[in-house]
Short mmCIF file of C-alpha atoms and ligand atoms in Angstrom, two decimals:
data_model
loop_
_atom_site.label_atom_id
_atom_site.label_comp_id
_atom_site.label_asym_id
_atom_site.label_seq_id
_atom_site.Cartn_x
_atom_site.Cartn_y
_atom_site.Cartn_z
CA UNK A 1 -12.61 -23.76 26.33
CA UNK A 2 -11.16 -26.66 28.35
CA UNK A 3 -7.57 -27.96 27.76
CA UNK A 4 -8.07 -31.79 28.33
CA UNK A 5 -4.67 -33.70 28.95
CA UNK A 6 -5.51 -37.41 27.00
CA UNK A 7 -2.70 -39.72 26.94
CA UNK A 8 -2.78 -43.33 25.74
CA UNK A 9 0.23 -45.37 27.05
CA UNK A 10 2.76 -42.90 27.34
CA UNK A 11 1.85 -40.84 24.21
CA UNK A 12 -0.55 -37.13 24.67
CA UNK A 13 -3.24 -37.02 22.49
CA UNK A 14 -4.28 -33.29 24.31
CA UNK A 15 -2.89 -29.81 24.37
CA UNK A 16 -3.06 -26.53 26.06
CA UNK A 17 -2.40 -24.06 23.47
CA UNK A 18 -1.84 -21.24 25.78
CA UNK A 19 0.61 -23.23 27.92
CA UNK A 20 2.35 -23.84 24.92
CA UNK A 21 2.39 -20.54 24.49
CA UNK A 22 3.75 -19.65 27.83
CA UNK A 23 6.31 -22.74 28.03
CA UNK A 24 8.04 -21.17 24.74
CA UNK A 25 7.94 -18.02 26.34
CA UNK A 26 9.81 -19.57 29.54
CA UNK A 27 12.28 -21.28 27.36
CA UNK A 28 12.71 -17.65 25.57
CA UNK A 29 13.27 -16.05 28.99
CA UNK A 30 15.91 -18.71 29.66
CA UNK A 31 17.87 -18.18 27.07
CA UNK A 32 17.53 -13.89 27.64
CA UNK A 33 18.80 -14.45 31.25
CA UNK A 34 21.83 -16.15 29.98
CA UNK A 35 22.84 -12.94 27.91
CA UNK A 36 23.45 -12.95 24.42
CA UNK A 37 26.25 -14.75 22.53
CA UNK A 38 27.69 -14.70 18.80
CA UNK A 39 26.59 -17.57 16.91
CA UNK A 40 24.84 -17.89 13.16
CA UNK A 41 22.80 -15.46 11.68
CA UNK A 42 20.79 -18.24 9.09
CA UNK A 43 19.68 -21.12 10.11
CA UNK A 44 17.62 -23.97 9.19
CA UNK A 45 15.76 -26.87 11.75
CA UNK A 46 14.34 -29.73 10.46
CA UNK A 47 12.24 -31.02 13.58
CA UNK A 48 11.95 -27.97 14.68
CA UNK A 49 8.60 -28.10 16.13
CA UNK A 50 9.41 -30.10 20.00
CA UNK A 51 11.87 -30.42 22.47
CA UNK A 52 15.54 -30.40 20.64
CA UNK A 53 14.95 -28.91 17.66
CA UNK A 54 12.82 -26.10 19.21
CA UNK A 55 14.98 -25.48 21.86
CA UNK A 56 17.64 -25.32 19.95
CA UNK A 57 15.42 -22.70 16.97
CA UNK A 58 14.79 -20.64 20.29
CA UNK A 59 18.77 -20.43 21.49
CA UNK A 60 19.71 -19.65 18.49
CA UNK A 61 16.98 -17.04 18.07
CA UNK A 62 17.14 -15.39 21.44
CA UNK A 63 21.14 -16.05 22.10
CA UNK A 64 22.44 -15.16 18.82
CA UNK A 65 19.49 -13.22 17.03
CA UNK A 66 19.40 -15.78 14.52
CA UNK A 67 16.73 -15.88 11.53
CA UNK A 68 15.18 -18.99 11.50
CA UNK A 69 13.51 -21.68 8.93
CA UNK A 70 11.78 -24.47 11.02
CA UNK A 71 10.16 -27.24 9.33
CA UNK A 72 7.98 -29.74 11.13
CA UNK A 73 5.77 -32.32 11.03
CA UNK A 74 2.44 -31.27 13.26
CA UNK A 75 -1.17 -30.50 13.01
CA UNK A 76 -4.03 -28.17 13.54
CA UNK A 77 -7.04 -27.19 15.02
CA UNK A 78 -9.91 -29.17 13.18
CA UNK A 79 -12.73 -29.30 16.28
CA UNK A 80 -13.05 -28.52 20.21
CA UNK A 81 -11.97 -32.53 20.73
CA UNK A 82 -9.31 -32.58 18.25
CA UNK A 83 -7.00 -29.52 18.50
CA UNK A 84 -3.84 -30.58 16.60
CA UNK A 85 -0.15 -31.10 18.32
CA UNK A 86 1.81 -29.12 20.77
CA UNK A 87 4.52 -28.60 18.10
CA UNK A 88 1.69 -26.46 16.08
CA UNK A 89 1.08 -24.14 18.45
CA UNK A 90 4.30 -24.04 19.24
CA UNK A 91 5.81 -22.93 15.62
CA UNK A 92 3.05 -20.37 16.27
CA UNK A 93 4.36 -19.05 19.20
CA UNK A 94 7.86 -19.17 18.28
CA UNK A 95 7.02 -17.24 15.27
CA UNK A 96 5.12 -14.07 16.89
CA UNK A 97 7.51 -14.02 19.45
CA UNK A 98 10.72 -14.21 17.16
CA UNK A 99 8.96 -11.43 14.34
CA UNK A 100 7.75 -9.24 17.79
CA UNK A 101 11.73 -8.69 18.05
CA UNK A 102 12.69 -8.06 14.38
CA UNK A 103 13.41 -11.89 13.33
CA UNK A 104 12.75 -13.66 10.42
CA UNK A 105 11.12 -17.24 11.55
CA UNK A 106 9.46 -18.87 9.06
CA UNK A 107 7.61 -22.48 9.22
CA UNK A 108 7.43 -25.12 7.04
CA UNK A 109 4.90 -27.62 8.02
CA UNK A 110 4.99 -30.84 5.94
CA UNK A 111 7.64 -34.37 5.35
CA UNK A 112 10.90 -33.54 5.92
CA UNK A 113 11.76 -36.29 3.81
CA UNK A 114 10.28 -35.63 0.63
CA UNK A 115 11.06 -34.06 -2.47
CA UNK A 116 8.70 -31.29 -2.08
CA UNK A 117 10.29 -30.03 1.51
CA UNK A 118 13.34 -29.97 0.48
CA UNK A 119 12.48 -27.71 -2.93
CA UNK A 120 10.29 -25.01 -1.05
CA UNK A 121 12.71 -24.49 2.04
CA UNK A 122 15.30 -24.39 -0.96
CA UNK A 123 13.10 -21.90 -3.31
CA UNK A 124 12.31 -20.13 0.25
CA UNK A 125 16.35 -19.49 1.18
CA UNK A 126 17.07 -18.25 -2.82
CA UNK A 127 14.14 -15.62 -2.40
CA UNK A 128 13.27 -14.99 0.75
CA UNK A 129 16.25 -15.84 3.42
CA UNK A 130 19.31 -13.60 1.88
CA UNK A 131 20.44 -16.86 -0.56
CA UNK A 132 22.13 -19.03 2.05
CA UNK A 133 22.26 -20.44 5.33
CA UNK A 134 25.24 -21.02 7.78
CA UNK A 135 23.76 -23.59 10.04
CA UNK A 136 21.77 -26.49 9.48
CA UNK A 137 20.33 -28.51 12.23
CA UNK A 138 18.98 -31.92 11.99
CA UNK A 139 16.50 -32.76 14.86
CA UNK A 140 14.06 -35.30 13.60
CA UNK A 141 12.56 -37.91 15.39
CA UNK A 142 9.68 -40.37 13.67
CA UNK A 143 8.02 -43.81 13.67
CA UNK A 144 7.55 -43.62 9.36
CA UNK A 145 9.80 -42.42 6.26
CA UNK A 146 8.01 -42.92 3.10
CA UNK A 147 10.69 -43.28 0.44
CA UNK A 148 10.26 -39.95 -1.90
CA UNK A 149 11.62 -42.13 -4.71
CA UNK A 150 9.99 -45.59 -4.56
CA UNK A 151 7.05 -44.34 -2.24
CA UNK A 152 7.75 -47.76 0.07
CA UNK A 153 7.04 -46.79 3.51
CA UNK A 154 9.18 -47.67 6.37
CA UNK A 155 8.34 -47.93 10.16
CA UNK A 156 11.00 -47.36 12.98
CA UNK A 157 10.65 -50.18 15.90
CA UNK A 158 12.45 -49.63 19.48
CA UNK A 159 13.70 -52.82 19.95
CA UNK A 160 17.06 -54.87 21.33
CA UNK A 161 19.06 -56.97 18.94
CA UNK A 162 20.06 -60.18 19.47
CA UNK A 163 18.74 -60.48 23.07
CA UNK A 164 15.53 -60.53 24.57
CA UNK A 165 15.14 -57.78 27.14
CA UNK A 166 13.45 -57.55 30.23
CA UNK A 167 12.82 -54.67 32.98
CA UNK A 168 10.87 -51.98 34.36
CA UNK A 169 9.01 -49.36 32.61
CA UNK A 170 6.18 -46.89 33.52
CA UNK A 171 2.86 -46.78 31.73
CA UNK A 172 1.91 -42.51 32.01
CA UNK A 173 -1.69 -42.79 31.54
CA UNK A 174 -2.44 -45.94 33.95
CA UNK A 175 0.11 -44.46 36.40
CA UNK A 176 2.04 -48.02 36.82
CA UNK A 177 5.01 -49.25 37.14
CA UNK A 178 5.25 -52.61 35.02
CA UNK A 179 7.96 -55.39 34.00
CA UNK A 180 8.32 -55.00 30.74
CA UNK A 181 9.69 -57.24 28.00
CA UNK A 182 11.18 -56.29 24.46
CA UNK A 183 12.05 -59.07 21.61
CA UNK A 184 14.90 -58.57 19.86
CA UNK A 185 14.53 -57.04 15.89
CA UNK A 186 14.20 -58.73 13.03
CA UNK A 187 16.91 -57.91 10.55
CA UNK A 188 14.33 -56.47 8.36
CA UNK A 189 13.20 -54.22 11.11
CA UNK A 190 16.93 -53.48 12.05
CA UNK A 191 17.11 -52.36 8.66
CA UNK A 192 13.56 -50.32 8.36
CA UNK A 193 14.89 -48.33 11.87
CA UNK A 194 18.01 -47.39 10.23
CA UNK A 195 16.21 -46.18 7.10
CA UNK A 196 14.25 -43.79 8.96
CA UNK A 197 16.26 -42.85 12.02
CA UNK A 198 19.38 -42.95 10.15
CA UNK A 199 21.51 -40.48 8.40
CA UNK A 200 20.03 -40.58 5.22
CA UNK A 201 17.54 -38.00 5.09
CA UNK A 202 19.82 -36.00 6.73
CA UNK A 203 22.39 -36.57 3.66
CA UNK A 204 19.70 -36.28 0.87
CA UNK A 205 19.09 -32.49 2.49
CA UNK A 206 22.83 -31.68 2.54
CA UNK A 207 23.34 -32.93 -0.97
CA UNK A 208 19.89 -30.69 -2.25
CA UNK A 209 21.23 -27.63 -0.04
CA UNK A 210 24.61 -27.71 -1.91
CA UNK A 211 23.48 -28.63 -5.36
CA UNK A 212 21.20 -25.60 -4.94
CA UNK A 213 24.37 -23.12 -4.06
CA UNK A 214 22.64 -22.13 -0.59
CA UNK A 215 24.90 -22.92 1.89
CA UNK A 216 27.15 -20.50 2.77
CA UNK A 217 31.23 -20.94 2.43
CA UNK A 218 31.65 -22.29 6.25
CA UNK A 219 28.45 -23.74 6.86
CA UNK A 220 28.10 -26.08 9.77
CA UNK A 221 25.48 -29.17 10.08
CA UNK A 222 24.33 -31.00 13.31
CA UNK A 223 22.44 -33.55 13.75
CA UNK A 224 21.81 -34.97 17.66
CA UNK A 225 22.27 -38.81 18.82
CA UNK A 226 22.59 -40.74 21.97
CA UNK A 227 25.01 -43.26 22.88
CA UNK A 228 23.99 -43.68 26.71
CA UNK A 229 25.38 -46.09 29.05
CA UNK A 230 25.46 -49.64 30.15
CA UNK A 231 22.45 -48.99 32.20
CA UNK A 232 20.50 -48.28 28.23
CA UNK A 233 22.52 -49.79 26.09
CA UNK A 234 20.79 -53.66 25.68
CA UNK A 235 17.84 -51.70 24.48
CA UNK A 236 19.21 -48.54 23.08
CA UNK A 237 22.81 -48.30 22.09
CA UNK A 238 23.06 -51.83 21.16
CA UNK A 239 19.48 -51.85 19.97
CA UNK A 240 17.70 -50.55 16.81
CA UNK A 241 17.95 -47.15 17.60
CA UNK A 242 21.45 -47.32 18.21
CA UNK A 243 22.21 -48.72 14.83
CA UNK A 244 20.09 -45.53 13.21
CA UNK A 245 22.66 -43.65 15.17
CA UNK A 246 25.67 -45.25 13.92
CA UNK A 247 24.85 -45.16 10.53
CA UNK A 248 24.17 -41.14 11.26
CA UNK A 249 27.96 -41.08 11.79
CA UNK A 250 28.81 -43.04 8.25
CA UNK A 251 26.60 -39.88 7.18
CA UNK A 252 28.42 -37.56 8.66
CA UNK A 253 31.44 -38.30 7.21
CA UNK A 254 29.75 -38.77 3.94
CA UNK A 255 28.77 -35.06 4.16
CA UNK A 256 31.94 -33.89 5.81
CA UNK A 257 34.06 -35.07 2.45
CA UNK A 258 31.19 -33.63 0.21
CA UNK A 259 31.54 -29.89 2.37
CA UNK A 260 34.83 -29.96 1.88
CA UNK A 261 35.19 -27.55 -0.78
CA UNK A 262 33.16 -24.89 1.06
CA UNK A 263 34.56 -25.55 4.41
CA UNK A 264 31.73 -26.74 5.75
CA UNK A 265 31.47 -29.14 8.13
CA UNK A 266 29.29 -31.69 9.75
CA UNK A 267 29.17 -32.83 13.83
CA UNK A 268 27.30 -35.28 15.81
CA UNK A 269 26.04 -33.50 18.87
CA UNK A 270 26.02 -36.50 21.19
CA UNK A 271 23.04 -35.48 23.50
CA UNK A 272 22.02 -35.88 26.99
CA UNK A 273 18.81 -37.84 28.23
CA UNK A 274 15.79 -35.77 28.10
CA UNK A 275 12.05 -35.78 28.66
CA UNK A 276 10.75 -35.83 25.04
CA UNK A 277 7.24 -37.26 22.62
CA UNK A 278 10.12 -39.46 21.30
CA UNK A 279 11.91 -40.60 24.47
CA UNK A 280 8.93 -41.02 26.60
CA UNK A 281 7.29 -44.08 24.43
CA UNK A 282 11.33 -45.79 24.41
CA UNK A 283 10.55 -49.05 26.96
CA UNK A 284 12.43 -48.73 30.14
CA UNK A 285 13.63 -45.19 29.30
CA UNK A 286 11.45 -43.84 31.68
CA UNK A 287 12.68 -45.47 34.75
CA UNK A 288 16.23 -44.74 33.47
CA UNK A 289 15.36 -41.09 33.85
CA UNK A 290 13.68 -41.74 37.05
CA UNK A 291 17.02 -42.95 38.43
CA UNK A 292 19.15 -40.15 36.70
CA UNK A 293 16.98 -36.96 37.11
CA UNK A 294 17.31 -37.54 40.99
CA UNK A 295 20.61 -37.72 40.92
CA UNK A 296 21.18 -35.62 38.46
CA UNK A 297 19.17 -32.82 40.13
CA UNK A 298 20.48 -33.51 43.34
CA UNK A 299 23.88 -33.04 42.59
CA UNK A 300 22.85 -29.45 40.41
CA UNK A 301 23.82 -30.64 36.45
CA UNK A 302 20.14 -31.73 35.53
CA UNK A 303 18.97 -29.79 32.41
CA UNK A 304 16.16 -29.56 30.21
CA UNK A 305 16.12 -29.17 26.37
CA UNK A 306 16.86 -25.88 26.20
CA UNK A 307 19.52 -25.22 28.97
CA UNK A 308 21.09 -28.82 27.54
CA UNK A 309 20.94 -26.97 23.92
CA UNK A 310 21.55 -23.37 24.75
CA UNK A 311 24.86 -24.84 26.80
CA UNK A 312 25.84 -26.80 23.24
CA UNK A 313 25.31 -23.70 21.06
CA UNK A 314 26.47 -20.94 23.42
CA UNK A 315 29.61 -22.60 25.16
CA UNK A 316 30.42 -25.39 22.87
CA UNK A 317 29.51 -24.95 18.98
CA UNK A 318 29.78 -21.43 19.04
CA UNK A 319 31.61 -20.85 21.97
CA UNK A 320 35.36 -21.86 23.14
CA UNK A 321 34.53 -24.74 25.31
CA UNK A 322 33.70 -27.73 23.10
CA UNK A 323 34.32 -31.23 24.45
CA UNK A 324 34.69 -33.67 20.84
CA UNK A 325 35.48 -37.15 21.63
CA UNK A 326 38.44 -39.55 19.68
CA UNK A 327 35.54 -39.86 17.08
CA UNK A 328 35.09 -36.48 16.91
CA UNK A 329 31.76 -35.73 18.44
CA UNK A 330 30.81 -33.12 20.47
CA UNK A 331 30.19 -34.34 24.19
CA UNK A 332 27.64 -32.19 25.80
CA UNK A 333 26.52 -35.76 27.34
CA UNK A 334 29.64 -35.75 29.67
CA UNK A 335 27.70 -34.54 32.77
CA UNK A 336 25.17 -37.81 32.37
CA UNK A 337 27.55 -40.09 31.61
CA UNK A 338 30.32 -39.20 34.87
CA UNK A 339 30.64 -42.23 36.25
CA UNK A 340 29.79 -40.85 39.63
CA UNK A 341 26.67 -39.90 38.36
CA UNK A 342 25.90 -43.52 36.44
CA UNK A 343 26.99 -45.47 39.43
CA UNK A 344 24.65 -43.86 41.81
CA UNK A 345 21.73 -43.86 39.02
CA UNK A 346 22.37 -47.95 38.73
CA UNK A 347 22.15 -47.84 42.61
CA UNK A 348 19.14 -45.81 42.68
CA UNK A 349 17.24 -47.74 39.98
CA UNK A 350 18.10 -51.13 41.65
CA UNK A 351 15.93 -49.43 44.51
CA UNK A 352 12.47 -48.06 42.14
CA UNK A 353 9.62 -50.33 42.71
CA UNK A 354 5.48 -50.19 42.24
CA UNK A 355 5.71 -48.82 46.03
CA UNK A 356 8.04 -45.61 45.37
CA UNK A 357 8.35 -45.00 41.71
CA UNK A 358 6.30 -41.93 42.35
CA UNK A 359 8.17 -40.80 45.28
CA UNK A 360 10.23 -38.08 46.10
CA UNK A 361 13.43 -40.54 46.27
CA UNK A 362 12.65 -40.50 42.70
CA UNK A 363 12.86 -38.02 39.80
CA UNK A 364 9.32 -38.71 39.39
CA UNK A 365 8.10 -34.88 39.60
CA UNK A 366 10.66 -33.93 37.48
CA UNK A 367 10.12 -36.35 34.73
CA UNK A 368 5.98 -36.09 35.12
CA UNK A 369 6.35 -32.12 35.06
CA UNK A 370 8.68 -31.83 31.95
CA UNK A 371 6.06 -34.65 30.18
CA UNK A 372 2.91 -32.19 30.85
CA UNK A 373 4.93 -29.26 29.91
CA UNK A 374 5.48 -31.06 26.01
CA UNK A 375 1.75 -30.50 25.99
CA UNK A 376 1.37 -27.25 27.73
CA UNK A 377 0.08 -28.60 31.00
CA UNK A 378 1.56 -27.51 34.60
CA UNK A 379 3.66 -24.72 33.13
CA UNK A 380 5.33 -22.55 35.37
CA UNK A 381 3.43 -18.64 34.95
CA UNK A 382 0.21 -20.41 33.12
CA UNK A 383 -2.29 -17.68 33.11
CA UNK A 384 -5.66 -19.15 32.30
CA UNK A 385 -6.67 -17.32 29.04
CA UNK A 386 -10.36 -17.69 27.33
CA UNK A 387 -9.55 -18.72 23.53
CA UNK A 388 -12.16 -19.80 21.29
CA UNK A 389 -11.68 -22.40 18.73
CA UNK A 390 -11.97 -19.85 15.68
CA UNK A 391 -9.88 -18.24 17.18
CA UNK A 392 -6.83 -21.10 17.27
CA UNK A 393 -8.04 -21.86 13.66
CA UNK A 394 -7.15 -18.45 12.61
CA UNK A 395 -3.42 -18.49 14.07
CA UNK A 396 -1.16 -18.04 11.52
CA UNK A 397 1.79 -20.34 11.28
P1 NAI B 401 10.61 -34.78 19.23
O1 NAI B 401 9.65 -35.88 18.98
O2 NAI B 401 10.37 -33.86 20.36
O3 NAI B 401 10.75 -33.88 17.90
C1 NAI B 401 10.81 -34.43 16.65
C2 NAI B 401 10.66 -33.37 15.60
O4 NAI B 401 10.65 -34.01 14.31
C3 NAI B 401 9.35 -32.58 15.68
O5 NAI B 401 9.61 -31.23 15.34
C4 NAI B 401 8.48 -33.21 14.60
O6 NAI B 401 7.48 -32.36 14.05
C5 NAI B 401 9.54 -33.52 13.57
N1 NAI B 401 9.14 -34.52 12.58
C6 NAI B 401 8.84 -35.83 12.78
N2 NAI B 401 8.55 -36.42 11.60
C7 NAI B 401 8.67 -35.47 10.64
C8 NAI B 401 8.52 -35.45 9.24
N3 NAI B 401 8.20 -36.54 8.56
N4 NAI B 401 8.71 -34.28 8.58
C9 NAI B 401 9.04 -33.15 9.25
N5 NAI B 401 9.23 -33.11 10.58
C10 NAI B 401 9.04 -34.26 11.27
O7 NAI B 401 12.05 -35.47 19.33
P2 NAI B 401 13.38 -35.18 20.16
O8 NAI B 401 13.42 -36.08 21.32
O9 NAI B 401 13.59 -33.72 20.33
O10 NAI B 401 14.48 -35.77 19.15
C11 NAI B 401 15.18 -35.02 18.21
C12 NAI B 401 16.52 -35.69 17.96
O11 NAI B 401 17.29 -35.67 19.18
C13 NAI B 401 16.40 -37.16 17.54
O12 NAI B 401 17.38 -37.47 16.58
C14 NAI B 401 16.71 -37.89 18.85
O13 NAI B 401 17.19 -39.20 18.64
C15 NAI B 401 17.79 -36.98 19.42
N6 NAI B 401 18.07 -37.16 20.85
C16 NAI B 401 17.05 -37.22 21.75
C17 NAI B 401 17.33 -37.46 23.08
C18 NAI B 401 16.23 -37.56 24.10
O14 NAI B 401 16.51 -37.97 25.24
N7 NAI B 401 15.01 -37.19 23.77
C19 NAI B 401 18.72 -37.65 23.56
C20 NAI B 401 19.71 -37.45 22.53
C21 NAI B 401 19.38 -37.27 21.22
#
């Protein structure tokens, strides 16, 4: 079969299911070379299907020999033309892998935020998991929430506030480099971001988890955010998504009082810039990594999901060299956000233009490469494999 790489704007419609295959086996054979480290033995991932959340799963896993409960929101195989997500083949993957070396890893593929999720993963870590979990991670990223209790459904917009913003961006599929211009939010769609990008969800699982007695006497929760710089901030930190991330931190501290009793705690993981589904379709965000990869790469500190999260769990979380701010969030961002490294990624931007976005003096390759790889394409070791499509129907997850 063929592996066709569709995109519309600068969202993939296609997949390679064996580069999938091969890119979590990369990420796995990162994480081995780095040697293994103590960290929790239970875990739970919520967006654990893509980028953060399955780097993280497979640090975790392959670091610290963690069991592991991923729940996602992907599909599968239905015809030759339509052969689900990335993130289905890669809870697949992750899963064979993980029970090839004596780990639990089960999936969960449905809506995080309903009712329903949250009652199997619960009835799954009372009878199946050992009866708690030490770790829960928080990784989601998505345009709708559909309110379990009132079934109103909300829609996330990318979008300033207060200011009408305009600048460059890249289109993937038409291969251009465009002016773009974003309107500022409405206060009702200020509102509908925060309600699904925001810390609620992330609350109503803490508060289900507890109730239900299965989170162990200790138990840590993360959840990731971005605060960027001025080069982002009209249309991120000071924009709708930056408002979903603010309110995260109300909801941290919501859930820090309610863990109190058990010790537990809960951090925001403030996160560097990377390649992801979610941060590709962000306006401008592209040419901001453009600028930064370059420099970033050039000067030896530029990192992908998982050395980014392997770094946070190994040498930070679970490790002795954490870096919390006065806020008390962890700072794993510090290496994109040295002012060095901003200053010559403003310079560098003020230089992108139709002529040499794609050009070495760019971190064009980079970015490009890491966008095929969500997808499976132009991954490093790809060996061409003949799969039918019965055959990807029958996968397991
Ligand atoms: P992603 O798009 O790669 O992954 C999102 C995950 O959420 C996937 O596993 C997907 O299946 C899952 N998901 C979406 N809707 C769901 C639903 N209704 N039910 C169950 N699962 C669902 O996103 P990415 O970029 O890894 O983002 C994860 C977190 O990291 C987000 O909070 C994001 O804001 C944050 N972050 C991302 C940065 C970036 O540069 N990409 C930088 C810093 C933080």
């Amino acid at each position: 079969m063929k592996f066709e790489h569709k995109l519309r704007g600068n969202v993939s419609f296609g997949v390679n299911p064996i580069g999938c295959k091969q890119e979590v086996l990369n990420q796995i054979n990162y994480v081995k070379e780095q040697g293994a480290y103590d960290g929790p033995k239970k875990v739970l991932i919520i967006g654990a299907s893509s980028s953060y959340g399955l780097a993280t799963r497979i640090s975790l896993a392959f670091g610290a020999k963690a069991d592991t409960i991923g729940v996602s929101f992907e599909k599968g195989p239905k015809s030759e033309k339509n052969l689900g997500t990335a993130g289905w083949y890669n809870n697949i993957y992750f899963k064979q892998f993980a029970e090839a070396e004596g780990l639990v890893a089960k999936n969960f593929v449905g809506d995080a935020f309903s009712h329903e999720s949250k009652a199997e993963v619960i009835e799954y870590i009372k009878n199946e998991f050992g009866g708690k979990v030490d770790l829960v991670v928080y990784s989601l990223a998505s345009g709708v929430r559909v309110d379990p209790d009132t079934g109103v459904r909300y829609n996330s917009v990318i979008k300033s506030i207060n200011q009408t913003v305009v600048g460059p961006h890249i289109d993937i599929s038409k291969h251009e480099f465009q002016e773009h211009t974003l309107e500022p939010a409405t206060e009702e769609e200020i509102a509908n971001t925060v309600k699904v990008m925001g810390g609620e969800d992330w609350q109503f699982w803490m508060e289900d988890l507890k109730e239900a007695g299965v989170l162990a006497d200790g138990v840590l929760t993360v959840n990731y955010s971005y605060l960027g710089s001025d080069l982002n901030r009209p249309y991120y930190g000071g924009g709708t998504l930056g408002r979903a991330k603010a309110d995260c931190e109300v909801k941290a501290a919501n859930i820090n009082a309610s863990l109190a009793d058990i010790n537990g705690k809960a951090t925001i993981v403030v996160a560097t810039a990377v390649t992801t589904k979610a941060s590709s379709v962000i306006p401008f965000f592209p040419v901001y990594c453009l600028g930064l990869y370059r420099v970033m790469e050039d000067n030896g500190t530029h990192e992908t999901p998982i050395m980014h999260q392997d770094r946070i769990y190994r040498t930070m979380l679970y490790g002795n060299a954490p870096e919390y701010d006065d806020e008390g969030r962890l700072r794993p961002d510090n290496w994109e956000l040295d002012p060095e490294v901003q200053a010559a990624t403003e310079a560098l931007i003020m230089t992108i233009d139709a002529d040499n976005f794609d050009s070495d003096k760019t971190g064009y390759a980079v970015f490009m490469k890491e966008f095929n790889n969500l997808s499976g394409f132009d991954v490093d070791n790809y060996v061409d494999e003949e799969v039918t499509l019965e055959e990807l129907m029958a996968l397991e997850y």
